[in-house]
Short mmCIF file of C-alpha atoms and ligand atoms in Angstrom, two decimals:
data_model
loop_
_atom_site.label_atom_id
_atom_site.label_comp_id
_atom_site.label_asym_id
_atom_site.label_seq_id
_atom_site.Cartn_x
_atom_site.Cartn_y
_atom_site.Cartn_z
CA UNK A 705 -3.12 43.80 126.44
CA UNK A 706 -0.61 41.91 124.40
CA UNK A 707 2.30 43.24 122.49
CA UNK A 708 0.36 44.20 119.39
CA UNK A 709 2.37 46.56 117.27
CA UNK A 710 1.44 50.18 116.77
CA UNK A 711 3.92 51.17 114.13
CA UNK A 712 6.93 48.95 113.84
CA UNK A 713 8.54 51.06 111.21
CA UNK A 714 8.84 54.22 113.28
CA UNK A 715 8.22 53.65 116.92
CA UNK A 716 10.69 52.17 119.32
CA UNK A 717 9.54 52.91 122.86
CA UNK A 718 5.78 52.98 122.30
CA UNK A 719 5.44 49.84 120.20
CA UNK A 720 3.20 47.97 122.53
CA UNK A 721 -0.34 48.62 123.64
CA UNK A 722 0.99 48.56 127.20
CA UNK A 723 3.18 51.52 126.50
CA UNK A 724 0.44 53.33 124.61
CA UNK A 725 -1.77 53.05 127.63
CA UNK A 726 1.09 54.29 129.85
CA UNK A 727 1.54 57.22 127.51
CA UNK A 728 -2.19 58.04 127.62
CA UNK A 729 -2.31 57.94 131.41
CA UNK A 730 0.76 60.10 131.82
CA UNK A 731 -0.31 62.74 129.37
CA UNK A 732 -3.91 62.90 130.65
CA UNK A 733 -2.74 63.14 134.27
CA UNK A 734 -0.30 65.88 133.37
CA UNK A 735 -2.99 67.80 131.47
CA UNK A 736 -5.40 67.77 134.39
CA UNK A 737 -2.75 69.29 136.63
CA UNK A 738 -1.00 71.64 134.21
CA UNK A 739 -3.57 72.87 131.69
CA UNK A 740 -3.98 76.59 131.26
CA UNK A 741 -7.31 78.07 132.21
CA UNK A 742 -8.52 79.25 128.80
CA UNK A 743 -12.03 80.60 128.12
CA UNK A 744 -12.94 77.93 125.55
CA UNK A 745 -12.02 75.21 128.04
CA UNK A 746 -14.94 76.27 130.22
CA UNK A 747 -17.57 75.28 127.71
CA UNK A 748 -18.85 72.27 125.81
CA UNK A 749 -20.86 74.44 123.41
CA UNK A 750 -19.85 73.16 119.95
CA UNK A 751 -20.30 76.60 118.40
CA UNK A 752 -17.94 78.26 120.90
CA UNK A 753 -15.40 75.47 120.50
CA UNK A 754 -15.56 75.83 116.73
CA UNK A 755 -15.03 79.61 116.98
CA UNK A 756 -12.01 79.14 119.26
CA UNK A 757 -10.49 76.44 117.06
CA UNK A 758 -10.78 78.55 113.92
CA UNK A 759 -9.43 81.67 115.64
CA UNK A 760 -6.49 79.69 117.07
CA UNK A 761 -5.30 78.55 113.66
CA UNK A 762 -2.13 80.52 112.92
CA UNK A 763 -2.81 82.87 115.85
CA UNK A 764 -1.42 82.98 119.41
CA UNK A 765 -3.66 82.23 122.40
CA UNK A 766 -3.11 85.67 123.99
CA UNK A 767 -4.15 87.42 120.80
CA UNK A 768 -7.25 85.27 120.41
CA UNK A 769 -8.74 85.71 123.92
CA UNK A 770 -10.13 89.28 123.54
CA UNK A 771 -11.39 88.50 120.01
CA UNK A 772 -13.11 85.36 121.25
CA UNK A 773 -15.02 87.27 123.95
CA UNK A 774 -15.96 90.13 121.63
CA UNK A 775 -17.09 87.73 118.92
CA UNK A 776 -19.32 85.72 121.23
CA UNK A 777 -20.90 88.87 122.61
CA UNK A 778 -21.95 89.92 119.12
CA UNK A 779 -22.44 86.46 117.57
CA UNK A 780 -23.40 84.16 120.47
CA UNK A 781 -24.66 81.31 118.28
CA UNK A 782 -24.89 80.00 114.74
CA UNK A 783 -28.17 81.87 114.09
CA UNK A 784 -26.80 85.30 114.99
CA UNK A 785 -23.67 84.72 112.96
CA UNK A 786 -25.58 83.38 109.95
CA UNK A 787 -27.88 86.42 109.93
CA UNK A 788 -25.05 88.99 110.06
CA UNK A 789 -23.70 90.90 107.06
CA UNK A 790 -20.28 89.78 105.89
CA UNK A 791 -18.91 93.33 106.36
CA UNK A 792 -19.74 93.19 110.07
CA UNK A 793 -18.31 89.68 110.41
CA UNK A 794 -15.04 90.87 108.88
CA UNK A 795 -15.00 93.94 111.14
CA UNK A 796 -15.12 91.67 114.17
CA UNK A 797 -12.19 89.70 112.78
CA UNK A 798 -10.13 92.81 112.01
CA UNK A 799 -6.57 92.40 113.29
CA UNK A 800 -6.65 88.59 113.54
CA UNK A 801 -5.49 88.22 109.94
CA UNK A 802 -6.18 85.34 107.53
CA UNK A 803 -9.65 86.74 106.87
CA UNK A 804 -10.68 83.71 104.88
CA UNK A 805 -11.26 82.02 108.23
CA UNK A 806 -13.94 84.59 109.13
CA UNK A 807 -15.66 84.21 105.78
CA UNK A 808 -15.66 80.43 106.07
CA UNK A 809 -16.98 80.55 109.64
CA UNK A 810 -19.79 82.82 108.41
CA UNK A 811 -20.62 80.41 105.59
CA UNK A 812 -20.39 77.53 108.00
CA UNK A 813 -23.01 79.16 110.25
CA UNK A 814 -25.30 79.74 107.28
CA UNK A 815 -25.02 76.10 106.22
CA UNK A 816 -25.47 74.79 109.76
CA UNK A 817 -28.65 76.88 110.07
CA UNK A 818 -29.97 75.97 106.61
CA UNK A 819 -29.21 72.25 106.70
CA UNK A 820 -28.75 71.20 110.32
CA UNK A 821 -31.28 73.29 112.26
CA UNK A 822 -28.58 75.51 113.78
CA UNK A 823 -26.68 72.63 115.41
CA UNK A 824 -23.32 71.18 114.41
CA UNK A 825 -23.68 67.59 113.20
CA UNK A 826 -22.15 65.10 115.62
CA UNK A 827 -20.17 62.94 113.23
CA UNK A 828 -16.76 63.66 111.81
CA UNK A 829 -17.69 62.90 108.21
CA UNK A 830 -20.54 65.45 108.13
CA UNK A 831 -18.42 67.97 110.01
CA UNK A 832 -15.83 67.67 107.26
CA UNK A 833 -18.41 68.55 104.62
CA UNK A 834 -19.03 71.97 106.20
CA UNK A 835 -17.24 75.16 105.11
CA UNK A 836 -14.10 76.00 107.08
CA UNK A 837 -13.82 72.54 108.65
CA UNK A 838 -10.81 70.55 107.57
CA UNK A 839 -9.38 67.41 109.04
CA UNK A 840 -7.81 69.22 111.99
CA UNK A 841 -10.95 71.18 112.94
CA UNK A 842 -13.19 68.12 112.54
CA UNK A 843 -10.86 66.27 114.94
CA UNK A 844 -10.77 69.13 117.44
CA UNK A 845 -14.49 69.90 117.47
CA UNK A 846 -15.51 66.24 117.17
CA UNK A 847 -13.37 65.12 120.10
CA UNK A 848 -13.67 68.18 122.37
CA UNK A 849 -17.35 69.03 121.88
CA UNK A 850 -18.80 65.58 121.16
CA UNK A 851 -16.27 63.16 122.65
CA UNK A 852 -15.83 61.39 119.30
CA UNK A 853 -12.80 59.15 118.97
CA UNK A 854 -11.19 61.18 116.22
CA UNK A 855 -7.57 62.32 115.96
CA UNK A 856 -6.13 65.70 115.18
CA UNK A 857 -2.82 66.88 113.87
CA UNK A 858 -1.52 70.42 114.06
CA UNK A 859 1.98 71.88 114.24
CA UNK A 860 2.28 71.14 117.96
CA UNK A 861 1.13 67.54 117.63
CA UNK A 862 3.38 66.95 114.63
CA UNK A 863 6.35 68.17 116.64
CA UNK A 864 5.55 65.93 119.61
CA UNK A 865 4.87 62.81 117.58
CA UNK A 866 7.93 63.15 115.38
CA UNK A 867 10.04 63.50 118.53
CA UNK A 868 8.45 60.72 120.50
CA UNK A 869 8.55 58.31 117.56
CA UNK A 870 11.82 59.68 116.12
CA UNK A 871 10.32 60.22 112.69
CA UNK A 872 13.11 61.57 110.55
CA UNK A 873 11.19 61.89 107.29
CA UNK A 874 10.18 65.29 105.95
CA UNK A 875 6.79 66.25 107.43
CA UNK A 876 5.95 68.20 104.29
CA UNK A 877 5.81 64.85 102.53
CA UNK A 878 2.29 63.54 102.08
CA UNK A 879 3.19 59.99 103.08
CA UNK A 880 4.83 61.17 106.29
CA UNK A 881 1.78 63.22 107.14
CA UNK A 882 -0.49 60.26 106.50
CA UNK A 883 1.70 58.17 108.75
CA UNK A 884 1.39 60.81 111.47
CA UNK A 885 -2.40 60.88 111.08
CA UNK A 886 -2.38 57.13 111.50
CA UNK A 887 -0.26 57.33 114.64
CA UNK A 888 -2.39 60.12 116.09
CA UNK A 889 -5.42 57.85 115.58
CA UNK A 890 -3.76 54.74 117.00
CA UNK A 891 -2.71 56.40 120.23
CA UNK A 892 -6.19 57.73 121.09
CA UNK A 893 -7.68 56.46 124.34
CA UNK A 894 -11.22 55.08 124.41
CA UNK A 895 -12.37 57.76 126.84
CA UNK A 896 -11.51 61.44 127.33
CA UNK A 897 -10.43 61.81 123.71
CA UNK A 898 -11.06 65.57 123.76
CA UNK A 899 -8.81 66.00 126.79
CA UNK A 900 -6.20 63.72 125.26
CA UNK A 901 -6.08 65.71 122.03
CA UNK A 902 -5.92 68.96 123.96
CA UNK A 903 -3.21 67.52 126.18
CA UNK A 904 -1.03 66.82 123.14
CA UNK A 905 -1.48 70.36 121.88
CA UNK A 906 -0.92 71.79 125.35
CA UNK A 907 2.29 69.82 125.74
CA UNK A 908 3.49 71.22 122.42
CA UNK A 909 2.58 74.77 123.41
CA UNK A 910 3.98 74.79 126.94
CA UNK A 911 6.69 72.09 127.21
CA UNK A 912 7.80 70.60 123.91
CA UNK A 913 8.93 73.90 122.38
CA UNK A 914 10.34 74.01 118.84
CA UNK A 915 13.69 75.09 120.32
CA UNK A 916 14.96 73.95 123.73
CA UNK A 917 12.09 71.61 124.65
CA UNK A 918 11.65 71.37 128.41
CA UNK A 919 12.25 67.59 128.50
CA UNK A 920 13.16 67.69 132.21
CA UNK A 921 9.53 68.61 132.97
CA UNK A 922 7.88 66.47 130.32
CA UNK A 923 5.52 63.75 131.56
CA UNK A 924 6.42 61.38 128.71
CA UNK A 925 10.18 61.88 128.55
CA UNK A 926 10.83 58.20 129.40
CA UNK A 927 8.85 57.23 126.30
CA UNK A 928 10.31 59.81 123.94
CA UNK A 929 12.76 58.40 121.46
CA UNK A 930 13.90 61.84 120.32
CA UNK A 931 14.78 62.89 123.84
CA UNK A 932 16.36 59.57 124.83
CA UNK A 933 18.63 59.67 121.80
CA UNK A 934 19.59 63.30 122.58
CA UNK A 935 18.25 64.52 119.25
CA UNK A 936 14.84 65.96 120.18
CA UNK A 937 15.50 69.28 118.47
CA UNK A 938 16.31 67.66 115.16
CA UNK A 939 12.61 66.79 114.80
CA UNK A 940 10.43 67.52 112.97
CA UNK A 941 12.36 67.46 109.70
CA UNK A 942 10.98 70.18 107.43
CA UNK A 943 11.66 71.59 103.98
CA UNK A 944 13.88 74.69 104.08
CA UNK A 945 11.86 77.79 104.93
CA UNK A 946 10.57 79.77 101.98
CA UNK A 947 12.69 82.80 101.17
CA UNK A 948 11.28 86.14 102.29
CA UNK A 949 10.90 88.62 99.44
CA UNK A 950 11.27 92.28 100.31
CA UNK A 951 9.22 94.83 98.43
CA UNK A 952 8.23 98.49 98.54
CA UNK A 953 4.71 99.80 98.19
CA UNK A 954 3.28 103.30 98.19
CA UNK A 955 -0.05 104.33 99.69
CA UNK A 956 -1.92 107.62 99.46
CA UNK A 957 -4.05 109.66 101.81
CA UNK A 958 -6.38 111.50 99.44
CA UNK A 959 -9.35 113.66 100.49
CA UNK A 960 -12.23 115.15 98.57
CA UNK A 961 -13.76 118.59 99.20
CA UNK A 962 -15.99 117.13 101.91
CA UNK A 963 -12.94 115.77 103.69
CA UNK A 964 -13.85 112.15 102.94
CA UNK A 965 -11.01 109.66 102.51
CA UNK A 966 -10.38 107.68 99.34
CA UNK A 967 -10.28 103.91 99.90
CA UNK A 968 -10.33 100.85 97.70
CA UNK A 969 -12.10 97.53 98.01
CA UNK A 970 -9.82 94.57 97.33
CA UNK A 971 -11.14 92.20 94.71
CA UNK A 972 -11.50 88.43 94.94
CA UNK A 973 -8.13 86.90 94.16
CA UNK A 974 -6.25 89.97 95.38
CA UNK A 975 -4.34 90.11 98.62
CA UNK A 976 -6.96 90.81 101.35
CA UNK A 977 -9.96 90.04 99.15
CA UNK A 978 -13.11 91.93 100.26
CA UNK A 979 -11.25 94.12 102.73
CA UNK A 980 -10.58 97.82 102.26
CA UNK A 981 -7.21 99.53 101.87
CA UNK A 982 -5.86 102.96 101.01
CA UNK A 983 -5.02 103.36 97.31
CA UNK A 984 -1.63 101.72 97.00
CA UNK A 985 0.83 100.86 94.25
CA UNK A 986 4.05 98.99 93.95
CA UNK A 987 5.17 101.52 91.39
CA UNK A 988 4.93 105.09 92.72
CA UNK A 989 4.75 106.60 89.22
CA UNK A 990 1.77 104.42 88.34
CA UNK A 991 -0.02 105.83 91.39
CA UNK A 992 0.96 109.39 90.52
CA UNK A 993 -0.33 109.11 86.96
CA UNK A 994 -3.58 107.42 88.04
CA UNK A 995 -4.42 110.42 90.20
CA UNK A 996 -2.73 113.09 88.04
CA UNK A 997 -0.64 114.15 91.00
CA UNK A 998 2.89 115.55 90.88
CA UNK A 999 5.47 114.02 93.13
CA UNK A 1000 6.44 117.44 94.48
CA UNK A 1001 2.90 118.02 95.75
CA UNK A 1002 3.06 114.94 97.95
CA UNK A 1003 4.28 114.90 101.50
CA UNK A 1004 5.70 111.72 103.00
CA UNK A 1005 3.62 110.88 106.05
CA UNK A 1006 5.08 107.69 107.44
CA UNK A 1007 6.72 104.35 106.70
CA UNK A 1008 5.37 101.03 108.01
CA UNK A 1009 6.72 97.55 107.70
CA UNK A 1010 4.39 94.58 107.53
CA UNK A 1011 4.42 91.00 106.39
CA UNK A 1012 2.14 89.08 104.11
CA UNK A 1013 2.77 85.37 103.46
CA UNK A 1014 6.36 85.33 102.15
CA UNK A 1015 6.58 89.08 101.54
CA UNK A 1016 8.09 91.69 103.79
CA UNK A 1017 6.60 94.97 102.68
CA UNK A 1018 7.84 98.49 103.35
CA UNK A 1019 4.82 100.71 102.92
CA UNK A 1020 5.49 104.43 102.35
CA UNK A 1021 2.42 106.58 102.86
CA UNK A 1022 2.09 109.99 101.20
CA UNK A 1023 -0.50 112.69 101.64
CA UNK A 1024 -1.67 115.52 99.41
CA UNK A 1025 -2.18 118.92 101.04
CA UNK A 1026 -5.31 119.70 99.00
CA UNK A 1027 -8.42 117.82 97.82
CA UNK A 1028 -7.81 115.31 95.04
CA UNK A 1029 -9.12 116.45 91.65
CA UNK A 1030 -8.92 113.42 89.42
CA UNK A 1031 -8.93 109.62 89.40
CA UNK A 1032 -8.07 108.08 86.04
CA UNK A 1033 -8.96 104.43 86.66
CA UNK A 1034 -11.90 104.67 89.03
CA UNK A 1035 -12.58 100.98 89.61
CA UNK A 1036 -13.36 100.05 93.21
CA UNK A 1037 -12.41 103.45 94.68
CA UNK A 1038 -14.89 104.87 97.19
CA UNK A 1039 -14.94 108.10 99.23
CA UNK A 1040 -15.70 107.31 102.86
CA UNK A 1041 -16.72 109.48 105.79
CA UNK A 1042 -15.18 108.95 109.20
CA UNK A 1043 -18.23 106.94 110.28
CA UNK A 1044 -18.09 104.73 107.20
CA UNK A 1045 -14.40 104.15 107.76
CA UNK A 1046 -15.05 102.98 111.31
CA UNK A 1047 -17.52 100.36 110.04
CA UNK A 1048 -15.26 98.99 107.32
CA UNK A 1049 -12.56 96.38 107.71
CA UNK A 1050 -8.97 97.25 106.91
CA UNK A 1051 -5.89 95.04 107.26
CA UNK A 1052 -4.02 95.97 110.46
CA UNK A 1053 -1.36 98.08 108.74
CA UNK A 1054 -3.92 100.27 106.95
CA UNK A 1055 -6.07 100.59 110.06
CA UNK A 1056 -3.00 101.85 111.91
CA UNK A 1057 -2.30 104.47 109.25
CA UNK A 1058 -5.94 105.62 109.12
CA UNK A 1059 -6.17 105.78 112.93
CA UNK A 1060 -3.02 107.91 112.94
CA UNK A 1061 -4.46 110.28 110.33
CA UNK A 1062 -7.81 110.55 112.16
CA UNK A 1063 -6.10 111.31 115.46
CA UNK A 1064 -4.53 114.43 114.03
CA UNK A 1065 -7.96 115.72 113.09
CA UNK A 1066 -9.05 116.37 116.65
FE1 SF4 B 542 9.15 66.91 123.68
FE2 SF4 B 542 11.21 66.48 125.29
FE3 SF4 B 542 8.77 65.65 125.97
FE4 SF4 B 542 10.06 64.46 124.01
S1 SF4 B 542 10.67 64.50 126.14
S2 SF4 B 542 7.94 65.08 123.99
S3 SF4 B 542 11.15 66.17 123.09
S4 SF4 B 542 9.47 67.76 125.71
#
């Protein structure tokens, strides 16, 4: 091929089609030899690939593996997932966080069954119209499951491309992102697109680390502008990290006369919408007055730290030695038996507290 230009503005080493094809060969060869043996790499089933891709968003591979197996055992295909109750779907997601992903996957299955006879459509545009499928997921599922020539861009790929092409513009900027999407499309091979896309992500996960990239063992180091200029770690350029806000919250272990536990369903728009939590308040006095409880009657049970988006929360849990008599504002509070608690989905921190309380009951 001639010296047609890929991206004259940004690229230096990979300007020509010749170098693009060299890049493709190197990265595909490396992937075949070095790829990790992951469960979702042993299948071409679009449903399973979709499940893995959605679970892997914002979650580490090691965390995802047991969830992936458990999920597929209970929901082996779109039909089984579509027919399940949302409460059970959430229960199977419990601990993975970002529960919106589970809800969207559930809705996705319902739409795939209602409109596409239980099979994922095989074109990127229709994939994009389905719940839970954004540009990244359409690229991943389209290329890996169907071999479509569609790009993808995630944190790993952004890091690699900004380093290889020495892109020093802020990646939070929409124009920079569009430019990266364009590059990720232009460098796609005609064949093995799924492997190529996975190879980029794999390189980001196992070689091109955010700090101290392992350039000595990188298959494309001779084409990487960032590395060759000695500035690999200065890419990608990002906006300063959001400040972490620390806050205190107070949760209560309250029982009724039948020894059931008081829990609260989180409303739409609240943190953890549709999940259950213990009654909790930022302001301890507000909690005390809502349940007509005196501070002296409470016993401090434990303190847990957990994070939520940009908040670092210290959660102090108190218990009352006797059954609770009164709830002033009753909205969304429910008394649950042990069995009901085990079927309901709690964010990890609350599940940990409840498990601890239940253990002491034996
Ligand atoms: Fe990343 Fe280094 Fe490879 Fe460049 S040479 S892609 S910086 S690991």
